[in-house]
XYZ file of C-alpha atoms in Angstrom:
608
model
C -134.264 27.296 -285.304
C -131.408 30.413 -284.309
C -128.538 30.267 -285.401
C -126.180 30.705 -281.332
C -122.511 31.968 -281.752
C -120.418 30.531 -278.194
C -117.323 32.090 -277.251
C -114.974 29.768 -274.587
C -112.345 30.603 -272.825
C -110.816 26.899 -271.660
C -108.567 27.186 -268.506
C -106.143 23.773 -269.307
C -107.670 21.862 -266.014
C -110.828 22.548 -263.914
C -109.801 24.594 -260.641
C -109.066 28.023 -262.957
C -111.740 29.411 -264.188
C -114.018 29.565 -267.367
C -114.817 32.276 -269.521
C -118.490 31.031 -271.348
C -120.419 34.479 -273.478
C -122.345 33.723 -276.040
C -123.922 36.379 -278.769
C -127.024 35.857 -281.258
C -127.206 36.009 -285.276
C -127.022 39.865 -285.208
C -123.383 39.576 -282.378
C -125.723 41.128 -279.876
C -124.294 39.100 -276.216
C -126.650 36.714 -275.231
C -124.583 35.385 -272.417
C -121.432 35.816 -270.498
C -120.267 34.231 -267.356
C -117.163 31.782 -265.970
C -117.174 28.557 -264.519
C -114.624 25.684 -263.376
C -115.591 22.257 -264.060
C -117.239 20.662 -267.581
C -120.147 20.246 -265.183
C -120.761 23.461 -265.671
C -119.771 23.975 -268.578
C -121.995 22.377 -270.255
C -125.276 22.552 -267.990
C -124.645 26.659 -268.751
C -123.736 25.560 -272.715
C -126.578 23.765 -273.127
C -129.926 25.742 -273.932
C -127.241 27.542 -277.140
C -125.694 24.546 -278.471
C -128.813 22.166 -278.788
C -129.523 23.546 -282.510
C -126.932 25.288 -284.721
C -124.063 26.836 -283.529
C -120.748 27.434 -283.794
C -118.169 27.464 -281.360
C -114.883 29.372 -280.505
C -112.459 27.222 -278.087
C -109.835 28.993 -276.687
C -106.777 26.079 -275.784
C -105.710 23.850 -277.945
C -107.877 20.760 -279.481
C -106.271 18.043 -281.517
C -102.507 17.697 -279.907
C -100.582 14.831 -280.958
C -97.044 16.087 -281.286
C -94.739 14.476 -278.900
C -92.532 17.672 -278.268
C -92.101 21.258 -279.771
C -94.710 23.006 -280.930
C -98.015 21.757 -283.643
C -97.459 23.178 -287.356
C -101.076 25.403 -287.186
C -99.027 27.477 -283.940
C -95.294 27.809 -285.772
C -97.972 29.141 -289.424
C -99.280 31.701 -287.171
C -96.760 32.727 -285.174
C -94.820 33.996 -288.986
C -97.878 35.875 -288.728
C -98.238 37.571 -285.370
C -95.047 36.802 -284.034
C -93.894 40.995 -284.935
C -96.875 42.055 -283.383
C -96.472 39.115 -280.267
C -99.524 37.504 -280.743
C -97.399 33.549 -281.156
C -99.631 30.850 -279.828
C -97.505 29.296 -276.622
C -96.433 25.969 -277.442
C -98.461 22.268 -277.633
C -96.575 19.136 -277.188
C -98.363 15.551 -276.043
C -95.335 15.622 -273.446
C -96.742 18.894 -271.008
C -99.079 16.834 -268.786
C -102.116 18.367 -269.983
C -102.460 17.175 -273.697
C -100.980 13.200 -272.641
C -104.181 11.666 -272.545
C -105.833 13.459 -274.887
C -106.793 17.739 -275.038
C -109.547 18.994 -271.855
C -111.123 21.293 -276.092
C -111.821 17.896 -277.654
C -113.322 16.189 -273.950
C -115.648 19.275 -273.895
C -117.188 18.998 -277.785
C -117.561 15.506 -277.715
C -119.564 16.722 -274.803
C -121.388 18.908 -276.287
C -121.956 16.706 -279.768
C -119.628 18.599 -281.706
C -117.693 18.338 -284.767
C -113.951 19.630 -284.634
C -113.708 19.755 -288.028
C -112.995 22.758 -289.812
C -113.983 22.362 -292.688
C -117.775 20.846 -291.293
C -120.292 22.023 -292.680
C -122.471 20.793 -289.712
C -124.624 22.299 -287.798
C -123.233 21.980 -284.923
C -119.280 22.094 -284.581
C -116.770 23.972 -282.219
C -112.576 25.641 -283.622
C -110.025 26.558 -281.811
C -109.609 30.056 -281.564
C -106.297 32.325 -280.259
C -108.068 35.975 -279.403
C -104.223 37.520 -278.884
C -104.007 37.052 -282.752
C -108.319 37.749 -283.416
C -107.678 41.196 -281.692
C -104.191 42.118 -283.464
C -106.018 41.297 -286.553
C -109.732 42.551 -285.984
C -108.130 46.531 -284.563
C -105.452 47.409 -286.226
C -103.509 47.280 -283.402
C -99.714 47.559 -283.558
C -99.126 44.829 -280.890
C -101.381 42.377 -278.416
C -103.210 44.128 -275.332
C -100.684 43.760 -272.205
C -103.820 42.983 -269.946
C -102.578 38.873 -268.532
C -101.196 39.753 -264.683
C -97.540 38.757 -265.342
C -94.311 40.333 -263.096
C -93.535 43.806 -263.888
C -97.213 44.516 -265.481
C -99.189 46.696 -262.209
C -102.211 47.118 -261.897
C -102.530 50.393 -263.591
C -101.481 48.721 -266.385
C -103.885 45.801 -267.011
C -106.421 47.961 -266.039
C -105.922 50.127 -269.111
C -105.166 47.704 -271.267
C -108.251 46.115 -270.609
C -110.603 48.139 -270.707
C -108.644 48.804 -274.190
C -109.692 45.732 -275.153
C -113.227 46.194 -273.136
C -113.745 49.087 -275.741
C -112.550 47.782 -279.225
C -115.148 44.616 -278.182
C -118.155 47.491 -277.703
C -117.191 48.233 -281.825
C -117.923 44.720 -282.634
C -120.611 43.234 -280.142
C -124.228 44.759 -279.120
C -123.620 44.275 -275.528
C -125.697 43.848 -272.281
C -126.483 44.987 -268.834
C -123.396 41.263 -267.814
C -121.215 43.245 -270.128
C -122.040 47.037 -268.101
C -121.893 45.516 -265.091
C -117.898 43.514 -266.643
C -116.853 47.277 -267.090
C -117.652 48.310 -264.124
C -115.881 46.274 -262.433
C -112.848 47.090 -264.076
C -113.415 50.931 -263.599
C -113.334 50.249 -260.042
C -110.381 46.763 -259.229
C -107.817 47.308 -256.756
C -106.417 43.799 -257.102
C -105.067 42.056 -259.708
C -107.776 38.690 -259.442
C -110.508 41.628 -259.965
C -108.888 41.909 -263.567
C -108.766 37.830 -263.581
C -112.574 37.748 -263.334
C -113.613 39.576 -265.474
C -110.851 39.138 -267.802
C -111.875 35.438 -268.654
C -115.418 36.727 -269.432
C -114.202 39.677 -271.866
C -112.094 36.279 -273.603
C -114.884 34.536 -274.048
C -116.850 36.973 -275.564
C -114.156 37.258 -277.740
C -113.188 34.259 -278.683
C -117.677 34.226 -279.861
C -116.923 37.257 -282.115
C -114.253 34.357 -284.057
C -116.431 32.263 -284.017
C -119.845 34.727 -285.280
C -117.453 36.313 -287.571
C -115.564 33.166 -288.713
C -118.152 32.069 -290.136
C -120.078 36.034 -291.383
C -116.743 36.615 -293.624
C -114.844 33.215 -294.636
C -112.959 34.681 -297.369
C -111.406 37.336 -294.375
C -110.792 34.141 -291.665
C -108.269 32.685 -291.897
C -107.558 28.820 -290.772
C -103.576 27.972 -289.482
C -102.868 24.058 -290.250
C -104.957 20.584 -290.540
C -107.910 19.179 -288.589
C -105.331 15.704 -288.147
C -102.137 18.224 -285.949
C -104.655 20.819 -285.003
C -105.737 24.185 -286.404
C -106.408 27.540 -284.528
C -109.209 30.181 -287.157
C -108.307 34.042 -286.894
C -109.272 36.807 -288.646
C -107.123 37.231 -291.626
C -104.370 40.095 -291.041
C -104.920 42.148 -294.422
C -102.151 41.330 -296.783
C -99.868 44.868 -296.200
C -99.470 43.391 -292.863
C -97.825 40.148 -292.939
C -94.022 40.008 -293.079
C -93.789 37.347 -296.852
C -95.453 38.189 -299.421
C -98.501 35.388 -301.576
C -96.867 32.256 -302.305
C -94.098 32.248 -299.507
C -94.511 29.488 -296.713
C -97.790 30.319 -294.533
C -98.537 32.482 -296.704
C -102.164 32.435 -298.830
C -101.413 30.107 -301.728
C -100.108 27.724 -298.482
C -102.256 24.991 -297.631
C -105.164 25.815 -295.385
C -103.692 30.094 -295.904
C -105.803 33.254 -295.473
C -107.994 34.107 -298.291
C -108.476 37.669 -298.600
C -110.138 39.094 -301.352
C -111.636 42.143 -299.884
C -110.641 45.014 -302.737
C -107.398 47.397 -300.572
C -109.952 50.507 -301.297
C -113.030 48.633 -299.116
C -110.539 47.319 -296.210
C -109.176 51.032 -295.819
C -112.418 52.753 -295.716
C -113.379 49.180 -292.850
C -110.069 50.171 -291.398
C -110.325 53.492 -290.929
C -114.044 53.433 -289.658
C -113.060 50.972 -286.629
C -110.283 53.967 -285.582
C -113.410 56.449 -286.497
C -116.508 54.834 -285.140
C -115.659 55.721 -281.145
C -116.329 58.734 -282.234
C -119.176 58.615 -284.110
C -120.505 56.771 -281.521
C -121.022 59.714 -279.843
C -122.066 61.799 -282.576
C -125.283 60.027 -283.065
C -125.974 60.100 -279.102
C -125.596 63.919 -280.710
C -128.237 63.178 -283.222
C -130.221 61.556 -280.752
C -130.011 64.834 -278.579
C -130.866 66.924 -281.490
C -133.701 65.737 -283.220
C -135.478 65.379 -279.950
C -134.659 68.664 -278.944
C -136.170 70.121 -282.234
C -139.266 67.590 -281.389
C -139.876 68.588 -278.058
C -139.384 72.590 -278.490
C -142.157 72.884 -281.678
C -144.372 70.678 -278.751
C -145.225 67.546 -281.419
C -146.322 64.097 -279.909
C -144.177 60.988 -280.342
C -143.563 56.955 -278.850
C -139.937 57.311 -278.857
C -136.604 59.164 -279.920
C -133.895 56.313 -280.761
C -129.813 56.101 -282.350
C -127.545 53.627 -282.760
C -123.978 53.719 -284.921
C -123.385 51.017 -287.569
C -121.012 47.917 -285.923
C -117.130 48.402 -288.028
C -119.118 44.686 -289.110
C -122.247 45.852 -290.340
C -120.456 48.389 -292.168
C -117.759 45.950 -293.471
C -120.662 43.739 -294.492
C -121.471 47.167 -296.657
C -118.997 48.027 -298.087
C -118.173 44.161 -299.931
C -121.533 44.860 -301.178
C -121.247 44.702 -304.676
C -124.289 45.112 -307.473
C -123.970 44.097 -310.800
C -119.705 43.139 -310.878
C -119.092 46.496 -309.169
C -118.798 47.807 -306.045
C -121.876 49.036 -304.324
C -120.278 51.783 -302.391
C -117.427 52.946 -304.813
C -116.220 55.488 -301.285
C -117.724 52.764 -298.516
C -116.976 56.211 -296.141
C -118.663 58.492 -297.828
C -121.710 56.827 -299.926
C -122.872 54.928 -296.714
C -125.355 57.277 -295.258
C -126.560 55.531 -292.422
C -123.479 54.907 -290.145
C -126.057 57.058 -287.569
C -129.067 56.109 -287.141
C -131.702 58.194 -285.039
C -135.141 56.600 -285.670
C -138.166 58.353 -284.353
C -141.682 55.924 -283.723
C -144.710 58.684 -283.832
C -148.186 57.313 -282.179
C -150.917 58.417 -286.502
C -149.507 58.715 -289.861
C -149.867 62.110 -289.670
C -147.048 62.885 -287.542
C -145.032 61.067 -288.830
C -145.920 64.023 -291.667
C -145.387 66.340 -289.424
C -141.538 65.432 -287.547
C -140.473 65.054 -291.906
C -141.806 68.536 -292.438
C -140.303 69.554 -288.922
C -137.380 68.593 -289.955
C -136.911 70.527 -293.039
C -137.912 73.259 -291.797
C -134.525 72.732 -289.052
C -131.829 70.890 -290.289
C -130.702 70.568 -293.620
C -132.178 67.107 -295.507
C -130.099 65.727 -297.908
C -132.268 63.059 -298.680
C -136.017 62.013 -298.371
C -137.499 58.877 -298.825
C -140.722 57.732 -298.594
C -140.540 53.403 -298.194
C -144.323 53.514 -297.610
C -145.350 55.556 -300.683
C -142.299 52.894 -303.100
C -144.080 50.023 -301.426
C -147.795 51.649 -302.080
C -147.344 52.326 -305.498
C -145.676 48.762 -306.891
C -148.706 48.210 -305.270
C -147.818 45.772 -302.334
C -148.753 46.277 -299.069
C -144.775 46.236 -296.603
C -142.688 48.643 -295.422
C -142.947 51.476 -294.784
C -140.994 54.268 -293.234
C -140.259 57.760 -294.212
C -136.085 57.979 -294.382
C -134.453 61.642 -294.925
C -130.844 62.042 -294.740
C -130.114 65.172 -292.359
C -126.354 67.739 -291.632
C -126.750 70.716 -288.963
C -128.953 73.899 -291.052
C -126.547 76.840 -290.886
C -127.122 78.132 -287.531
C -126.212 75.171 -285.117
C -123.019 74.503 -287.152
C -121.627 77.540 -286.082
C -122.846 76.740 -283.043
C -120.336 75.191 -280.039
C -123.344 72.535 -278.804
C -122.957 70.748 -281.801
C -119.241 71.564 -282.905
C -118.259 67.262 -283.389
C -122.033 67.914 -286.281
C -119.897 69.781 -288.842
C -119.860 67.817 -291.598
C -121.329 64.734 -290.602
C -124.664 63.395 -291.623
C -127.364 60.702 -290.439
C -129.964 59.156 -291.130
C -133.911 59.492 -289.699
C -136.553 56.898 -289.886
C -139.473 57.757 -289.706
C -142.804 55.707 -288.137
C -146.001 54.684 -286.444
C -145.760 52.691 -283.404
C -147.374 50.279 -285.829
C -145.452 50.480 -289.030
C -142.480 49.041 -286.268
C -143.870 46.580 -284.965
C -143.995 45.126 -288.252
C -141.007 45.688 -289.535
C -138.936 44.711 -286.151
C -141.119 41.161 -286.667
C -140.264 40.689 -290.057
C -137.075 41.692 -289.064
C -136.837 39.165 -286.764
C -138.459 36.219 -288.393
C -136.888 36.894 -291.928
C -133.359 37.620 -291.077
C -132.695 35.179 -287.767
C -135.335 32.600 -287.854
C -135.224 29.095 -290.471
C -137.958 28.871 -292.817
C -138.145 26.460 -295.046
C -138.339 26.980 -298.420
C -142.014 25.228 -299.110
C -143.219 27.730 -296.345
C -141.778 30.431 -298.038
C -144.871 31.941 -300.917
C -147.106 30.995 -297.681
C -144.565 33.409 -294.800
C -144.609 36.469 -298.149
C -149.328 35.985 -298.150
C -149.128 36.597 -294.775
C -146.583 39.498 -293.694
C -148.051 40.502 -296.642
C -151.581 40.666 -294.575
C -150.531 41.340 -292.237
C -149.616 44.727 -293.007
C -152.075 45.761 -294.905
C -154.370 44.449 -291.437
C -151.568 47.464 -289.720
C -152.492 50.020 -293.182
C -156.022 49.391 -292.029
C -155.454 50.268 -287.522
C -153.252 53.050 -288.630
C -156.431 54.170 -290.468
C -158.782 53.775 -287.146
C -156.359 55.468 -284.916
C -155.499 58.144 -287.034
C -159.498 59.264 -287.879
C -160.114 57.953 -283.815
C -157.315 61.396 -282.719
C -159.173 63.640 -285.230
C -162.715 62.865 -283.461
C -161.145 63.680 -279.867
C -159.408 66.828 -281.243
C -163.059 67.965 -281.254
C -162.822 70.900 -279.203
C -163.899 69.821 -275.912
C -167.682 71.924 -274.200
C -166.400 73.758 -271.071
C -167.994 75.349 -267.884
C -169.421 78.053 -266.874
C -166.355 78.751 -264.562
C -161.924 77.655 -265.835
C -162.030 78.215 -262.254
C -164.834 75.688 -261.464
C -161.566 72.569 -261.818
C -161.416 70.770 -264.280
C -162.608 72.044 -267.384
C -164.422 69.452 -269.436
C -162.255 67.153 -266.393
C -160.649 64.044 -267.113
C -162.811 62.686 -269.231
C -161.216 65.035 -271.572
C -159.374 64.454 -275.061
C -155.814 64.304 -273.196
C -156.285 62.987 -269.544
C -155.192 59.266 -269.480
C -151.648 59.020 -269.170
C -150.629 62.425 -268.191
C -148.800 63.157 -265.248
C -150.974 64.068 -261.992
C -149.404 66.093 -259.155
C -148.537 65.627 -256.653
C -152.395 66.968 -253.865
C -151.398 69.301 -251.971
C -148.254 71.559 -255.563
C -149.857 74.842 -256.608
C -149.367 73.754 -260.351
C -151.989 73.581 -262.529
C -152.920 70.090 -262.696
C -151.786 68.542 -266.692
C -154.081 66.512 -266.881
C -156.638 69.262 -265.698
C -154.508 71.544 -268.282
C -154.387 69.181 -271.085
C -157.811 68.615 -271.451
C -158.586 72.461 -271.019
C -156.441 73.341 -273.834
C -157.506 70.744 -276.235
C -160.294 73.110 -275.436
C -158.464 76.336 -276.008
C -156.978 75.115 -279.856
C -159.167 71.951 -280.637
C -156.711 71.960 -283.646
C -153.454 71.316 -282.415
C -151.819 67.878 -282.171
C -151.526 66.403 -279.200
C -149.103 66.896 -276.999
C -146.928 64.113 -275.219
C -147.602 64.353 -271.543
C -145.094 64.829 -269.320
C -144.760 68.517 -271.380
C -148.287 69.459 -269.797
C -146.709 68.317 -266.099
C -142.984 70.805 -268.028
C -145.708 73.983 -268.933
C -146.951 73.529 -265.562
C -144.466 74.681 -263.661
C -144.257 77.461 -265.863
C -146.667 78.746 -265.326
C -146.612 78.525 -261.660
C -143.333 80.307 -262.119
C -144.796 83.194 -263.907
C -148.062 83.594 -260.763
C -150.193 81.254 -262.822
C -152.231 78.066 -260.754
C -156.324 78.652 -261.714
C -157.900 78.383 -264.971
C -159.754 81.806 -264.440
C -156.403 83.386 -264.334
C -154.416 82.500 -267.264
C -157.827 82.356 -269.584
C -157.745 86.339 -268.974
C -154.205 86.101 -270.291
C -155.395 84.074 -273.418
C -157.873 86.715 -274.777
C -155.250 88.991 -275.446
C -155.452 89.921 -278.764
C -152.318 90.078 -279.465
C -152.550 86.392 -279.539
C -153.992 86.473 -282.370
C -152.602 84.454 -285.530
C -149.218 83.647 -283.952
C -149.739 80.908 -286.614
C -149.805 82.265 -289.448
C -146.976 85.117 -288.056
C -144.557 81.468 -286.878
C -145.392 80.369 -290.224
C -145.275 76.377 -289.173
C -144.868 74.105 -291.994
C -146.099 71.820 -288.868
C -149.233 71.205 -286.999
C -147.652 72.084 -283.724
C -149.135 70.876 -280.439
C -151.032 72.225 -277.957
C -147.880 72.375 -275.043
C -146.496 74.541 -277.910
C -149.476 76.859 -278.783
C -149.655 77.696 -275.179
C -145.523 78.095 -275.089
C -146.491 80.058 -277.933
C -148.922 82.683 -276.300
C -146.867 82.788 -272.685
C -144.378 84.199 -274.731
C -146.179 86.943 -277.063
C -148.052 87.526 -273.507
C -144.988 88.215 -271.515
C -141.743 88.586 -273.501
C -138.819 89.151 -272.209
C -140.503 87.599 -268.148
C -141.401 84.400 -270.070
C -137.727 84.543 -272.020
C -136.108 85.213 -267.903
C -137.820 82.707 -266.523
C -136.246 79.784 -264.563
C -137.414 77.132 -267.034
C -136.411 78.094 -269.247
C -132.410 78.542 -268.361
C -131.208 76.350 -271.666
C -133.461 77.408 -274.373
C -133.012 81.077 -274.141
C -131.653 81.580 -277.057
C -134.749 79.433 -279.460
C -136.880 81.995 -277.350
C -135.240 84.927 -277.949
C -135.302 83.683 -282.069
C -139.358 82.821 -281.866
C -139.728 85.434 -279.962
C -137.997 88.023 -282.809
C -140.292 85.768 -284.986
C -143.839 86.783 -283.398
C -142.554 90.361 -283.817
C -140.805 90.919 -287.022
C -143.486 93.284 -289.282
C -146.046 91.426 -291.461
């Protein structure tokens, strides 16, 4: 059963809003909301706390001291006060704690164990977002997003947006979070920020619970069960006010244990600072790979990307092999900080994408994980992993300036390989498989991998059969050039009834006959090049056929020296460029790729 990490920014009374949030085992946001009463808290969290869970509550759970502050608050204050992150004192002399604490009542109602040292499946811990934000994000001072005298709307909005941005570096957010960010950006009253503030704090509480579970050696528990505890990510040693062994230091009861080596800790902190820029660079790598594939006319299902989270980077930086650090220089050695995933339809296209990237950018490493699996005599994970960087031409181009010196890992796999890998990850890393069922699970995944490999082979055979030239009508002007029964008709974007362009569906069938050895092109590309044909004044298939009869178009593939099988649309694109030259380059529809077209035209006209 999946483990849930719940955050509760608990108001001390039922009249004020309480923020709720839930993360899954991969720190992905599943739920965020505000409620007021204990009944509403229980109702909203019921789906997430019935099974294994760790609930981080921002409110005192145990308060027994009649005056002053609790030992946990005093110890936390010694470490965090200079960051303006000391906790508010709690004691039974305050009305809200005179008859016990609301946090304890909510925990009991949800059936949660409140002992922070417990290893039961369903637990609650007290957390403190201000201290957590200082430790997690390396803040010099707490962010001033709480409404207090002297703080205007602009300051509160700016500080809350900073916190939102920091949280996004450790939590995979959803549309609800995007809505919250928008509410902060457009808020015109402090009360509008308050509604969001409680929910952002709840997400941070949930992440502290996640962090405590995944990184216990980097987590501090202040206080004890009898007088109350506060759990928070630990400050690194250089940010602590007292040396080890001093009261409240690493040698004290319930004190911190930060065991990361200094180079790893420094690398994680630097990565956290770099990550906002890396997110933008990751998007640029996706744009680069997409543009390369589109320019080549290679068919693919999707191109997506991700930038490694701070938590994921830290986990990888900590790994050891045989007692030695797996990544001695994490910022340099961890090469998948930026990731791009290309999903193709058939296995032949995986090789085509890899060859194309090798032709267009610098491939620093190329590993066929499926081949490695097969050499071991097994069925299983199959994906092509390439490590790419900019080529010399793009290095000097302002458009790609932010990618200079960076690398990205590109995973290329078929849609069936992708489905197997995603499901296998979900089952193994998020499911709870009893030990007695593990061998059967392995056998079933191996069986599924073998079946999918067979299916991939059959899809490749089908695609090769469909590449066989379709019969063409005697008169191309008659229309369909094979009709909608041609090789690529299904799924092609259709034009409006009175659109003067060649119908993309009919164009797909025509090109399948014209270029029988060509690969499929993306369906939207047929509509795109149909628009270019219209700019050239070509609105009938007999006109297009006449252009393609020109002897100057012979041997274009050989002249361009393709290392990959260009798709039908790319073949037509080359033919139009060779036939119309600068006129084609100057078409409005080619405005964004004129430099690339001129480079290709030079290659076409170079002496043999």
